[in-house]
Amino acid sequence: MPKRVDLFDSTYGHFTQGMLETIRSETFGQDIGQNSWTTVDEYDRFLSWLDLRPEHHVLEVASGSGGPALYLANHAGCKVTGIDASEAGVATATQSAVDSNQADRVTFTVANANSPLPFDDDSFDAILCIDSMNHFPDRLKVFQEWRRILRPGRCAVFTDPVVISGPVTNDELALRSSIGLFLFVPPGLNEQFIEAAGLHLVRQEDVTANAAMVSGRWHEARKRHKDALLKIEGEERFEGLQQFFAAVYRLTAERRLSRIVYLVEKARR
Ligand SMILES: C[S@@+](CC[C@H](N)C(=O)[O-])C[C@H]1O[C@@H](n2cnc3c(N)ncnc32)[C@H](O)[C@@H]1O
């Protein structure tokens, strides 16, 4: 069984190192500080579903390095709050907000998305959560909490990158989840919980191809920069992460794990 390997904390701790920026550019094309399977064209498409205006306040759940939240604030001219469980992620994100002169409208806080969120009812015009839902095991409670804090008539977009859509061995599941706590779900379960939480599913799309493309490129870019990565990751973590990226590539390219994006709405009163 593969050992746990840290992807988030140590990556966020070194996020602005030039070599990691080069790897992100080689992986994503345009580097906005994402640490997921999304590319800018895809992220832009998801943002276009949210009908954002400058007076809006958006919550990014699991905001990682803060890069995508800062990009979104620039793009829509709105206020953004990001939450993430990683202290290193929130520290990097907060510094980036200061460095880009956006600290007045973009803020980041450490919070566990599995717990009640520290926000009032009806306080956000949109919620965005990219490639992180798989870390939230009590899915129904998470949707109920999102419904509580969303304003009536407003929407949330999230991707679930690990919907089981084919045969997967126990070793493959272990490798895919070697970076932390994971919940794998069958097709239809998110849809069921969305409705049970009182939200309405507006749209869903299969976006597995992006994960296959990004994970394949990420694995290859890391291989090219192995010597430099070894200095910050060490041999064991480097190899563990390479096996993780190879597993993501194989499982998504073969469509045995699917990545689905969902747009959900809270009813108008
Ligand atoms: C794949 S990364 C995605 C980050 C960001 N959304 C992006 O696109 O770059 C998953 C993120 O989920 C965060 N995370 C994991 N468990 C969490 C939890 N229980 N509450 C909040 N954030 C969590 C991790 O720290 C990590 O930043």
PDB file of C-alpha atoms and ligand atoms in Angstrom:
ATOM      1  CA  MET A   1       0.000   0.000   0.000  1.00  0.00           C
ATOM      2  CA  PRO A   2       1.528   3.405  -0.969  1.00  0.00           C
ATOM      3  CA  LYS A   3       2.604   5.697   1.876  1.00  0.00           C
ATOM      4  CA  ARG A   4       0.908   9.062   2.361  1.00  0.00           C
ATOM      5  CA  VAL A   5       2.714  11.743   0.363  1.00  0.00           C
ATOM      6  CA  ASP A   6       2.268  15.460   0.911  1.00  0.00           C
ATOM      7  CA  LEU A   7       1.236  17.420  -2.177  1.00  0.00           C
ATOM      8  CA  PHE A   8      -0.311  20.536  -0.677  1.00  0.00           C
ATOM      9  CA  ASP A   9       1.547  21.948   2.341  1.00  0.00           C
ATOM     10  CA  SER A  10       5.096  21.645   1.046  1.00  0.00           C
ATOM     11  CA  THR A  11       4.073  22.752  -2.464  1.00  0.00           C
ATOM     12  CA  TYR A  12       2.386  25.888  -1.095  1.00  0.00           C
ATOM     13  CA  GLY A  13       5.403  26.524   1.128  1.00  0.00           C
ATOM     14  CA  HIS A  14       7.676  26.803  -1.951  1.00  0.00           C
ATOM     15  CA  PHE A  15       5.015  28.028  -4.361  1.00  0.00           C
ATOM     16  CA  THR A  16       6.757  31.117  -5.724  1.00  0.00           C
ATOM     17  CA  GLN A  17      10.108  29.420  -6.392  1.00  0.00           C
ATOM     18  CA  GLY A  18      11.047  29.959 -10.043  1.00  0.00           C
ATOM     19  CA  MET A  19      11.418  26.265 -10.782  1.00  0.00           C
ATOM     20  CA  LEU A  20       7.877  25.462  -9.551  1.00  0.00           C
ATOM     21  CA  GLU A  21       6.569  28.360 -11.643  1.00  0.00           C
ATOM     22  CA  THR A  22       8.321  26.877 -14.691  1.00  0.00           C
ATOM     23  CA  ILE A  23       6.746  23.474 -14.013  1.00  0.00           C
ATOM     24  CA  ARG A  24       3.306  25.101 -13.715  1.00  0.00           C
ATOM     25  CA  SER A  25       3.783  26.972 -17.010  1.00  0.00           C
ATOM     26  CA  GLU A  26       4.859  23.769 -18.760  1.00  0.00           C
ATOM     27  CA  THR A  27       1.859  21.963 -17.223  1.00  0.00           C
ATOM     28  CA  PHE A  28      -0.967  24.483 -17.494  1.00  0.00           C
ATOM     29  CA  GLY A  29       0.158  26.800 -20.283  1.00  0.00           C
ATOM     30  CA  GLN A  30      -0.969  29.911 -18.395  1.00  0.00           C
ATOM     31  CA  ASP A  31       0.050  29.730 -14.738  1.00  0.00           C
ATOM     32  CA  ILE A  32      -2.482  31.440 -12.466  1.00  0.00           C
ATOM     33  CA  GLY A  33      -1.224  29.582  -9.417  1.00  0.00           C
ATOM     34  CA  GLN A  34      -3.583  26.648  -9.813  1.00  0.00           C
ATOM     35  CA  ASN A  35      -2.709  23.393  -8.054  1.00  0.00           C
ATOM     36  CA  SER A  36      -5.418  21.236  -9.610  1.00  0.00           C
ATOM     37  CA  TRP A  37      -6.552  19.889 -13.000  1.00  0.00           C
ATOM     38  CA  THR A  38      -7.910  23.168 -14.300  1.00  0.00           C
ATOM     39  CA  THR A  39      -6.545  25.370 -17.067  1.00  0.00           C
ATOM     40  CA  VAL A  40      -7.357  29.043 -17.573  1.00  0.00           C
ATOM     41  CA  ASP A  41      -9.681  28.429 -20.513  1.00  0.00           C
ATOM     42  CA  GLU A  42     -11.623  25.931 -18.416  1.00  0.00           C
ATOM     43  CA  TYR A  43     -11.677  28.173 -15.319  1.00  0.00           C
ATOM     44  CA  ASP A  44     -12.906  31.087 -17.477  1.00  0.00           C
ATOM     45  CA  ARG A  45     -15.712  28.892 -18.780  1.00  0.00           C
ATOM     46  CA  PHE A  46     -16.788  27.952 -15.233  1.00  0.00           C
ATOM     47  CA  LEU A  47     -16.673  31.631 -14.187  1.00  0.00           C
ATOM     48  CA  SER A  48     -18.894  32.565 -17.135  1.00  0.00           C
ATOM     49  CA  TRP A  49     -21.646  30.337 -15.679  1.00  0.00           C
ATOM     50  CA  LEU A  50     -21.743  32.407 -12.469  1.00  0.00           C
ATOM     51  CA  ASP A  51     -22.821  35.763 -13.947  1.00  0.00           C
ATOM     52  CA  LEU A  52     -20.415  37.689 -11.699  1.00  0.00           C
ATOM     53  CA  ARG A  53     -20.562  41.464 -11.258  1.00  0.00           C
ATOM     54  CA  PRO A  54     -18.276  43.893  -9.377  1.00  0.00           C
ATOM     55  CA  GLU A  55     -20.713  44.239  -6.457  1.00  0.00           C
ATOM     56  CA  HIS A  56     -20.659  40.477  -5.841  1.00  0.00           C
ATOM     57  CA  HIS A  57     -18.903  38.549  -3.085  1.00  0.00           C
ATOM     58  CA  VAL A  58     -17.592  35.093  -4.072  1.00  0.00           C
ATOM     59  CA  LEU A  59     -16.410  32.276  -1.812  1.00  0.00           C
ATOM     60  CA  GLU A  60     -13.680  29.998  -3.143  1.00  0.00           C
ATOM     61  CA  VAL A  61     -13.717  26.792  -1.108  1.00  0.00           C
ATOM     62  CA  ALA A  62     -10.283  25.116  -0.923  1.00  0.00           C
ATOM     63  CA  SER A  63      -8.552  28.117  -2.458  1.00  0.00           C
ATOM     64  CA  GLY A  64      -5.075  26.540  -2.356  1.00  0.00           C
ATOM     65  CA  SER A  65      -2.309  29.015  -3.210  1.00  0.00           C
ATOM     66  CA  GLY A  66      -4.920  31.751  -3.753  1.00  0.00           C
ATOM     67  CA  GLY A  67      -3.906  32.212  -7.393  1.00  0.00           C
ATOM     68  CA  PRO A  68      -7.271  31.271  -8.936  1.00  0.00           C
ATOM     69  CA  ALA A  69      -9.164  33.465  -6.406  1.00  0.00           C
ATOM     70  CA  LEU A  70      -6.947  36.462  -7.243  1.00  0.00           C
ATOM     71  CA  TYR A  71      -7.416  35.798 -10.952  1.00  0.00           C
ATOM     72  CA  LEU A  72     -11.189  35.682 -10.411  1.00  0.00           C
ATOM     73  CA  ALA A  73     -11.227  38.940  -8.433  1.00  0.00           C
ATOM     74  CA  ASN A  74      -9.331  40.641 -11.268  1.00  0.00           C
ATOM     75  CA  HIS A  75     -11.516  39.072 -13.922  1.00  0.00           C
ATOM     76  CA  ALA A  76     -14.876  40.001 -12.359  1.00  0.00           C
ATOM     77  CA  GLY A  77     -13.762  43.015 -10.305  1.00  0.00           C
ATOM     78  CA  CYS A  78     -15.558  41.541  -7.298  1.00  0.00           C
ATOM     79  CA  LYS A  79     -14.777  40.726  -3.684  1.00  0.00           C
ATOM     80  CA  VAL A  80     -13.471  37.194  -2.998  1.00  0.00           C
ATOM     81  CA  THR A  81     -12.988  35.208   0.197  1.00  0.00           C
ATOM     82  CA  GLY A  82     -10.918  32.034   0.047  1.00  0.00           C
ATOM     83  CA  ILE A  83     -10.835  29.262   2.619  1.00  0.00           C
ATOM     84  CA  ASP A  84      -8.432  26.333   2.783  1.00  0.00           C
ATOM     85  CA  ALA A  85      -7.365  23.820   5.417  1.00  0.00           C
ATOM     86  CA  SER A  86      -3.685  24.347   4.615  1.00  0.00           C
ATOM     87  CA  GLU A  87      -2.015  27.061   6.707  1.00  0.00           C
ATOM     88  CA  ALA A  88       0.849  27.186   4.199  1.00  0.00           C
ATOM     89  CA  GLY A  89      -1.689  27.706   1.391  1.00  0.00           C
ATOM     90  CA  VAL A  90      -3.463  30.519   3.221  1.00  0.00           C
ATOM     91  CA  ALA A  91      -0.131  32.192   4.104  1.00  0.00           C
ATOM     92  CA  THR A  92       1.022  32.086   0.445  1.00  0.00           C
ATOM     93  CA  ALA A  93      -2.400  33.298  -0.733  1.00  0.00           C
ATOM     94  CA  THR A  94      -2.464  36.195   1.740  1.00  0.00           C
ATOM     95  CA  GLN A  95       1.024  37.300   0.686  1.00  0.00           C
ATOM     96  CA  SER A  96       0.030  37.122  -3.002  1.00  0.00           C
ATOM     97  CA  ALA A  97      -3.024  39.301  -2.292  1.00  0.00           C
ATOM     98  CA  VAL A  98      -0.740  41.904  -0.683  1.00  0.00           C
ATOM     99  CA  ASP A  99       1.877  41.647  -3.469  1.00  0.00           C
ATOM    100  CA  SER A 100      -0.778  42.163  -6.155  1.00  0.00           C
ATOM    101  CA  ASN A 101      -2.425  45.083  -4.299  1.00  0.00           C
ATOM    102  CA  GLN A 102      -5.681  43.187  -3.914  1.00  0.00           C
ATOM    103  CA  ALA A 103      -5.700  42.678  -0.137  1.00  0.00           C
ATOM    104  CA  ASP A 104      -8.614  45.097   0.229  1.00  0.00           C
ATOM    105  CA  ARG A 105     -10.984  42.872  -1.756  1.00  0.00           C
ATOM    106  CA  VAL A 106      -9.457  39.369  -1.567  1.00  0.00           C
ATOM    107  CA  THR A 107      -8.921  37.672   1.794  1.00  0.00           C
ATOM    108  CA  PHE A 108      -7.982  34.159   2.832  1.00  0.00           C
ATOM    109  CA  THR A 109      -8.750  32.229   6.009  1.00  0.00           C
ATOM    110  CA  VAL A 110      -7.857  28.794   7.340  1.00  0.00           C
ATOM    111  CA  ALA A 111     -11.081  26.794   7.620  1.00  0.00           C
ATOM    112  CA  ASN A 112     -12.162  23.191   7.312  1.00  0.00           C
ATOM    113  CA  ALA A 113     -14.761  22.826   4.566  1.00  0.00           C
ATOM    114  CA  ASN A 114     -16.110  19.716   6.293  1.00  0.00           C
ATOM    115  CA  SER A 115     -17.248  21.804   9.283  1.00  0.00           C
ATOM    116  CA  PRO A 116     -19.845  24.544   9.659  1.00  0.00           C
ATOM    117  CA  LEU A 117     -18.425  27.570   7.820  1.00  0.00           C
ATOM    118  CA  PRO A 118     -17.729  30.848   9.644  1.00  0.00           C
ATOM    119  CA  PHE A 119     -20.146  32.880   7.478  1.00  0.00           C
ATOM    120  CA  ASP A 120     -23.666  34.273   7.871  1.00  0.00           C
ATOM    121  CA  ASP A 121     -26.705  32.904   6.040  1.00  0.00           C
ATOM    122  CA  ASP A 122     -27.238  34.286   2.499  1.00  0.00           C
ATOM    123  CA  SER A 123     -23.826  35.968   2.420  1.00  0.00           C
ATOM    124  CA  PHE A 124     -22.307  34.924  -0.944  1.00  0.00           C
ATOM    125  CA  ASP A 125     -23.293  35.565  -4.576  1.00  0.00           C
ATOM    126  CA  ALA A 126     -21.359  32.521  -5.782  1.00  0.00           C
ATOM    127  CA  ILE A 127     -19.287  29.595  -4.534  1.00  0.00           C
ATOM    128  CA  LEU A 128     -16.473  27.998  -6.492  1.00  0.00           C
ATOM    129  CA  CYS A 129     -14.690  24.796  -5.539  1.00  0.00           C
ATOM    130  CA  ILE A 130     -12.212  23.253  -7.953  1.00  0.00           C
ATOM    131  CA  ASP A 131     -10.964  19.664  -7.610  1.00  0.00           C
ATOM    132  CA  SER A 132     -11.403  19.601  -3.845  1.00  0.00           C
ATOM    133  CA  MET A 133     -14.838  18.085  -3.204  1.00  0.00           C
ATOM    134  CA  ASN A 134     -13.130  14.679  -3.022  1.00  0.00           C
ATOM    135  CA  HIS A 135     -11.596  15.786   0.302  1.00  0.00           C
ATOM    136  CA  PHE A 136     -15.016  16.379   1.898  1.00  0.00           C
ATOM    137  CA  PRO A 137     -16.451  13.065   3.118  1.00  0.00           C
ATOM    138  CA  ASP A 138     -19.734  14.342   4.554  1.00  0.00           C
ATOM    139  CA  ARG A 139     -20.927  15.516   1.170  1.00  0.00           C
ATOM    140  CA  LEU A 140     -24.562  16.122   2.096  1.00  0.00           C
ATOM    141  CA  LYS A 141     -23.601  18.363   5.043  1.00  0.00           C
ATOM    142  CA  VAL A 142     -21.220  20.325   2.784  1.00  0.00           C
ATOM    143  CA  PHE A 143     -24.028  20.991   0.283  1.00  0.00           C
ATOM    144  CA  GLN A 144     -26.396  21.976   3.095  1.00  0.00           C
ATOM    145  CA  GLU A 145     -23.823  24.450   4.361  1.00  0.00           C
ATOM    146  CA  TRP A 146     -23.327  25.903   0.873  1.00  0.00           C
ATOM    147  CA  ARG A 147     -27.088  26.281   0.529  1.00  0.00           C
ATOM    148  CA  ARG A 148     -27.190  28.148   3.858  1.00  0.00           C
ATOM    149  CA  ILE A 149     -24.532  30.716   2.896  1.00  0.00           C
ATOM    150  CA  LEU A 150     -25.559  31.264  -0.762  1.00  0.00           C
ATOM    151  CA  ARG A 151     -27.973  34.081  -1.565  1.00  0.00           C
ATOM    152  CA  PRO A 152     -31.301  32.928  -3.062  1.00  0.00           C
ATOM    153  CA  GLY A 153     -31.155  32.584  -6.838  1.00  0.00           C
ATOM    154  CA  ARG A 154     -27.337  32.342  -6.854  1.00  0.00           C
ATOM    155  CA  CYS A 155     -25.092  29.440  -7.911  1.00  0.00           C
ATOM    156  CA  ALA A 156     -22.126  27.277  -6.977  1.00  0.00           C
ATOM    157  CA  VAL A 157     -19.738  25.523  -9.380  1.00  0.00           C
ATOM    158  CA  PHE A 158     -17.659  22.575  -8.280  1.00  0.00           C
ATOM    159  CA  THR A 159     -15.719  19.743  -9.865  1.00  0.00           C
ATOM    160  CA  ASP A 160     -15.499  16.235  -8.472  1.00  0.00           C
ATOM    161  CA  PRO A 161     -12.366  14.627  -9.959  1.00  0.00           C
ATOM    162  CA  VAL A 162     -12.893  11.103  -8.629  1.00  0.00           C
ATOM    163  CA  VAL A 163     -16.259   9.747  -9.755  1.00  0.00           C
ATOM    164  CA  ILE A 164     -15.795   6.010 -10.230  1.00  0.00           C
ATOM    165  CA  SER A 165     -16.763   5.201 -13.816  1.00  0.00           C
ATOM    166  CA  GLY A 166     -14.927   1.940 -14.495  1.00  0.00           C
ATOM    167  CA  PRO A 167     -13.028  -0.887 -12.863  1.00  0.00           C
ATOM    168  CA  VAL A 168     -10.356   0.338 -10.423  1.00  0.00           C
ATOM    169  CA  THR A 169      -8.111  -1.885  -8.285  1.00  0.00           C
ATOM    170  CA  ASN A 170      -7.448  -1.344  -4.585  1.00  0.00           C
ATOM    171  CA  ASP A 171      -3.823  -0.404  -5.381  1.00  0.00           C
ATOM    172  CA  GLU A 172      -4.941   2.190  -7.912  1.00  0.00           C
ATOM    173  CA  LEU A 173      -7.411   3.691  -5.438  1.00  0.00           C
ATOM    174  CA  ALA A 174      -4.659   3.787  -2.807  1.00  0.00           C
ATOM    175  CA  LEU A 175      -2.260   5.549  -5.180  1.00  0.00           C
ATOM    176  CA  ARG A 176      -4.891   8.044  -6.316  1.00  0.00           C
ATOM    177  CA  SER A 177      -5.637   8.918  -2.684  1.00  0.00           C
ATOM    178  CA  SER A 178      -2.032   8.848  -1.429  1.00  0.00           C
ATOM    179  CA  ILE A 179      -2.041  12.653  -0.973  1.00  0.00           C
ATOM    180  CA  GLY A 180      -4.691  12.766   1.758  1.00  0.00           C
ATOM    181  CA  LEU A 181      -8.275  12.042   2.750  1.00  0.00           C
ATOM    182  CA  PHE A 182     -10.399  11.009  -0.244  1.00  0.00           C
ATOM    183  CA  LEU A 183     -14.033  10.148  -0.890  1.00  0.00           C
ATOM    184  CA  PHE A 184     -14.672   8.275  -4.147  1.00  0.00           C
ATOM    185  CA  VAL A 185     -18.301   8.318  -5.280  1.00  0.00           C
ATOM    186  CA  PRO A 186     -20.346   6.461  -7.898  1.00  0.00           C
ATOM    187  CA  PRO A 187     -22.070   8.376 -10.732  1.00  0.00           C
ATOM    188  CA  GLY A 188     -25.358   9.860  -9.512  1.00  0.00           C
ATOM    189  CA  LEU A 189     -24.451  10.334  -5.852  1.00  0.00           C
ATOM    190  CA  ASN A 190     -23.513  14.025  -6.070  1.00  0.00           C
ATOM    191  CA  GLU A 191     -26.732  14.639  -8.024  1.00  0.00           C
ATOM    192  CA  GLN A 192     -28.750  12.890  -5.293  1.00  0.00           C
ATOM    193  CA  PHE A 193     -27.113  14.865  -2.451  1.00  0.00           C
ATOM    194  CA  ILE A 194     -27.442  18.185  -4.316  1.00  0.00           C
ATOM    195  CA  GLU A 195     -31.219  17.777  -4.456  1.00  0.00           C
ATOM    196  CA  ALA A 196     -31.397  16.371  -0.884  1.00  0.00           C
ATOM    197  CA  ALA A 197     -29.634  19.525   0.359  1.00  0.00           C
ATOM    198  CA  GLY A 198     -32.288  21.711  -1.266  1.00  0.00           C
ATOM    199  CA  LEU A 199     -30.107  22.853  -4.168  1.00  0.00           C
ATOM    200  CA  HIS A 200     -30.995  22.420  -7.819  1.00  0.00           C
ATOM    201  CA  LEU A 201     -28.687  20.908 -10.443  1.00  0.00           C
ATOM    202  CA  VAL A 202     -28.597  23.318 -13.396  1.00  0.00           C
ATOM    203  CA  ARG A 203     -25.886  21.709 -15.502  1.00  0.00           C
ATOM    204  CA  GLN A 204     -23.203  19.055 -15.425  1.00  0.00           C
ATOM    205  CA  GLU A 205     -20.424  18.124 -17.836  1.00  0.00           C
ATOM    206  CA  ASP A 206     -17.732  15.520 -18.092  1.00  0.00           C
ATOM    207  CA  VAL A 207     -14.395  17.367 -17.882  1.00  0.00           C
ATOM    208  CA  THR A 208     -12.171  14.299 -17.472  1.00  0.00           C
ATOM    209  CA  ALA A 209     -10.110  15.153 -20.555  1.00  0.00           C
ATOM    210  CA  ASN A 210      -8.631  18.215 -18.830  1.00  0.00           C
ATOM    211  CA  ALA A 211      -7.459  16.088 -15.883  1.00  0.00           C
ATOM    212  CA  ALA A 212      -5.851  13.556 -18.230  1.00  0.00           C
ATOM    213  CA  MET A 213      -4.074  16.313 -20.159  1.00  0.00           C
ATOM    214  CA  VAL A 214      -2.886  18.209 -17.063  1.00  0.00           C
ATOM    215  CA  SER A 215      -1.786  15.155 -15.058  1.00  0.00           C
ATOM    216  CA  GLY A 216       0.175  13.785 -18.045  1.00  0.00           C
ATOM    217  CA  ARG A 217       1.919  17.110 -18.614  1.00  0.00           C
ATOM    218  CA  TRP A 218       2.560  17.589 -14.876  1.00  0.00           C
ATOM    219  CA  HIS A 219       4.219  14.172 -14.618  1.00  0.00           C
ATOM    220  CA  GLU A 220       6.454  14.893 -17.632  1.00  0.00           C
ATOM    221  CA  ALA A 221       7.362  18.439 -16.486  1.00  0.00           C
ATOM    222  CA  ARG A 222       8.344  17.104 -13.056  1.00  0.00           C
ATOM    223  CA  LYS A 223      10.480  14.416 -14.702  1.00  0.00           C
ATOM    224  CA  ARG A 224      12.325  17.073 -16.739  1.00  0.00           C
ATOM    225  CA  HIS A 225      13.017  19.074 -13.553  1.00  0.00           C
ATOM    226  CA  LYS A 226      13.788  16.073 -11.350  1.00  0.00           C
ATOM    227  CA  ASP A 227      17.217  17.244 -10.130  1.00  0.00           C
ATOM    228  CA  ALA A 228      15.896  20.600  -8.938  1.00  0.00           C
ATOM    229  CA  LEU A 229      12.775  19.012  -7.395  1.00  0.00           C
ATOM    230  CA  LEU A 230      14.839  16.478  -5.461  1.00  0.00           C
ATOM    231  CA  LYS A 231      16.435  19.371  -3.550  1.00  0.00           C
ATOM    232  CA  ILE A 232      13.079  20.474  -2.127  1.00  0.00           C
ATOM    233  CA  GLU A 233      11.173  17.177  -2.095  1.00  0.00           C
ATOM    234  CA  GLY A 234      13.795  14.483  -1.429  1.00  0.00           C
ATOM    235  CA  GLU A 235      13.793  11.122  -3.212  1.00  0.00           C
ATOM    236  CA  GLU A 236      10.864   9.477  -1.394  1.00  0.00           C
ATOM    237  CA  ARG A 237       8.411  12.339  -1.809  1.00  0.00           C
ATOM    238  CA  PHE A 238       9.471  12.941  -5.431  1.00  0.00           C
ATOM    239  CA  GLU A 239       8.885   9.285  -6.361  1.00  0.00           C
ATOM    240  CA  GLY A 240       5.619   9.159  -4.375  1.00  0.00           C
ATOM    241  CA  LEU A 241       4.292  12.187  -6.239  1.00  0.00           C
ATOM    242  CA  GLN A 242       5.399  10.824  -9.618  1.00  0.00           C
ATOM    243  CA  GLN A 243       3.460   7.639  -8.912  1.00  0.00           C
ATOM    244  CA  PHE A 244       0.465   9.749  -7.873  1.00  0.00           C
ATOM    245  CA  PHE A 245       0.506  11.802 -11.120  1.00  0.00           C
ATOM    246  CA  ALA A 246       1.011   8.656 -13.220  1.00  0.00           C
ATOM    247  CA  ALA A 247      -2.013   7.045 -11.525  1.00  0.00           C
ATOM    248  CA  VAL A 248      -4.188  10.129 -12.143  1.00  0.00           C
ATOM    249  CA  TYR A 249      -3.139  10.122 -15.807  1.00  0.00           C
ATOM    250  CA  ARG A 250      -3.816   6.416 -16.338  1.00  0.00           C
ATOM    251  CA  LEU A 251      -7.185   6.405 -14.546  1.00  0.00           C
ATOM    252  CA  THR A 252      -8.493   9.511 -16.322  1.00  0.00           C
ATOM    253  CA  ALA A 253      -7.073   8.712 -19.787  1.00  0.00           C
ATOM    254  CA  GLU A 254      -8.804   5.334 -19.549  1.00  0.00           C
ATOM    255  CA  ARG A 255     -11.961   6.991 -18.140  1.00  0.00           C
ATOM    256  CA  ARG A 256     -12.049   4.690 -15.131  1.00  0.00           C
ATOM    257  CA  LEU A 257     -12.179   7.736 -12.831  1.00  0.00           C
ATOM    258  CA  SER A 258     -14.144  10.652 -14.224  1.00  0.00           C
ATOM    259  CA  ARG A 259     -13.990  14.346 -13.431  1.00  0.00           C
ATOM    260  CA  ILE A 260     -17.396  16.005 -13.495  1.00  0.00           C
ATOM    261  CA  VAL A 261     -18.280  19.697 -13.147  1.00  0.00           C
ATOM    262  CA  TYR A 262     -21.618  20.655 -11.590  1.00  0.00           C
ATOM    263  CA  LEU A 263     -23.460  23.983 -11.596  1.00  0.00           C
ATOM    264  CA  VAL A 264     -26.028  24.130  -8.788  1.00  0.00           C
ATOM    265  CA  GLU A 265     -28.492  26.843  -7.803  1.00  0.00           C
ATOM    266  CA  LYS A 266     -30.233  27.908  -4.630  1.00  0.00           C
ATOM    267  CA  ALA A 267     -33.895  28.636  -5.386  1.00  0.00           C
ATOM    268  CA  ARG A 268     -35.171  32.219  -5.325  1.00  0.00           C
ATOM    269  CA  ARG A 269     -37.447  32.845  -2.372  1.00  0.00           C
TER     270      ARG A 269
HETATM  271  C1  LIG B   1      -6.309  19.952  -5.606  1.00  0.00           C
HETATM  272  S1  LIG B   1      -6.125  21.286  -4.486  1.00  0.00           S
HETATM  273  C2  LIG B   1      -7.076  22.531  -5.313  1.00  0.00           C
HETATM  274  C3  LIG B   1      -6.734  23.920  -4.891  1.00  0.00           C
HETATM  275  C4  LIG B   1      -7.395  25.019  -5.721  1.00  0.00           C
HETATM  276  N1  LIG B   1      -8.830  24.862  -5.762  1.00  0.00           N
HETATM  277  C5  LIG B   1      -6.845  25.071  -7.124  1.00  0.00           C
HETATM  278  O1  LIG B   1      -7.587  24.859  -8.086  1.00  0.00           O
HETATM  279  O2  LIG B   1      -5.654  25.336  -7.240  1.00  0.00           O
HETATM  280  C6  LIG B   1      -7.155  20.786  -3.121  1.00  0.00           C
HETATM  281  C7  LIG B   1      -7.156  21.769  -1.981  1.00  0.00           C
HETATM  282  O3  LIG B   1      -8.068  21.297  -0.982  1.00  0.00           O
HETATM  283  C8  LIG B   1      -7.578  21.716   0.284  1.00  0.00           C
HETATM  284  N2  LIG B   1      -8.294  20.940   1.298  1.00  0.00           N
HETATM  285  C9  LIG B   1      -8.202  19.618   1.562  1.00  0.00           C
HETATM  286  N3  LIG B   1      -9.035  19.274   2.560  1.00  0.00           N
HETATM  287  C10 LIG B   1      -9.684  20.415   2.937  1.00  0.00           C
HETATM  288  C11 LIG B   1     -10.677  20.714   3.907  1.00  0.00           C
HETATM  289  N4  LIG B   1     -11.186  19.762   4.704  1.00  0.00           N
HETATM  290  N5  LIG B   1     -11.108  21.981   4.030  1.00  0.00           N
HETATM  291  C12 LIG B   1     -10.597  22.965   3.235  1.00  0.00           C
HETATM  292  N6  LIG B   1      -9.659  22.738   2.297  1.00  0.00           N
HETATM  293  C13 LIG B   1      -9.210  21.479   2.137  1.00  0.00           C
HETATM  294  C14 LIG B   1      -6.086  21.436   0.177  1.00  0.00           C
HETATM  295  O4  LIG B   1      -5.322  22.099   1.155  1.00  0.00           O
HETATM  296  C15 LIG B   1      -5.822  21.920  -1.260  1.00  0.00           C
HETATM  297  O5  LIG B   1      -5.447  23.279  -1.260  1.00  0.00           O
END
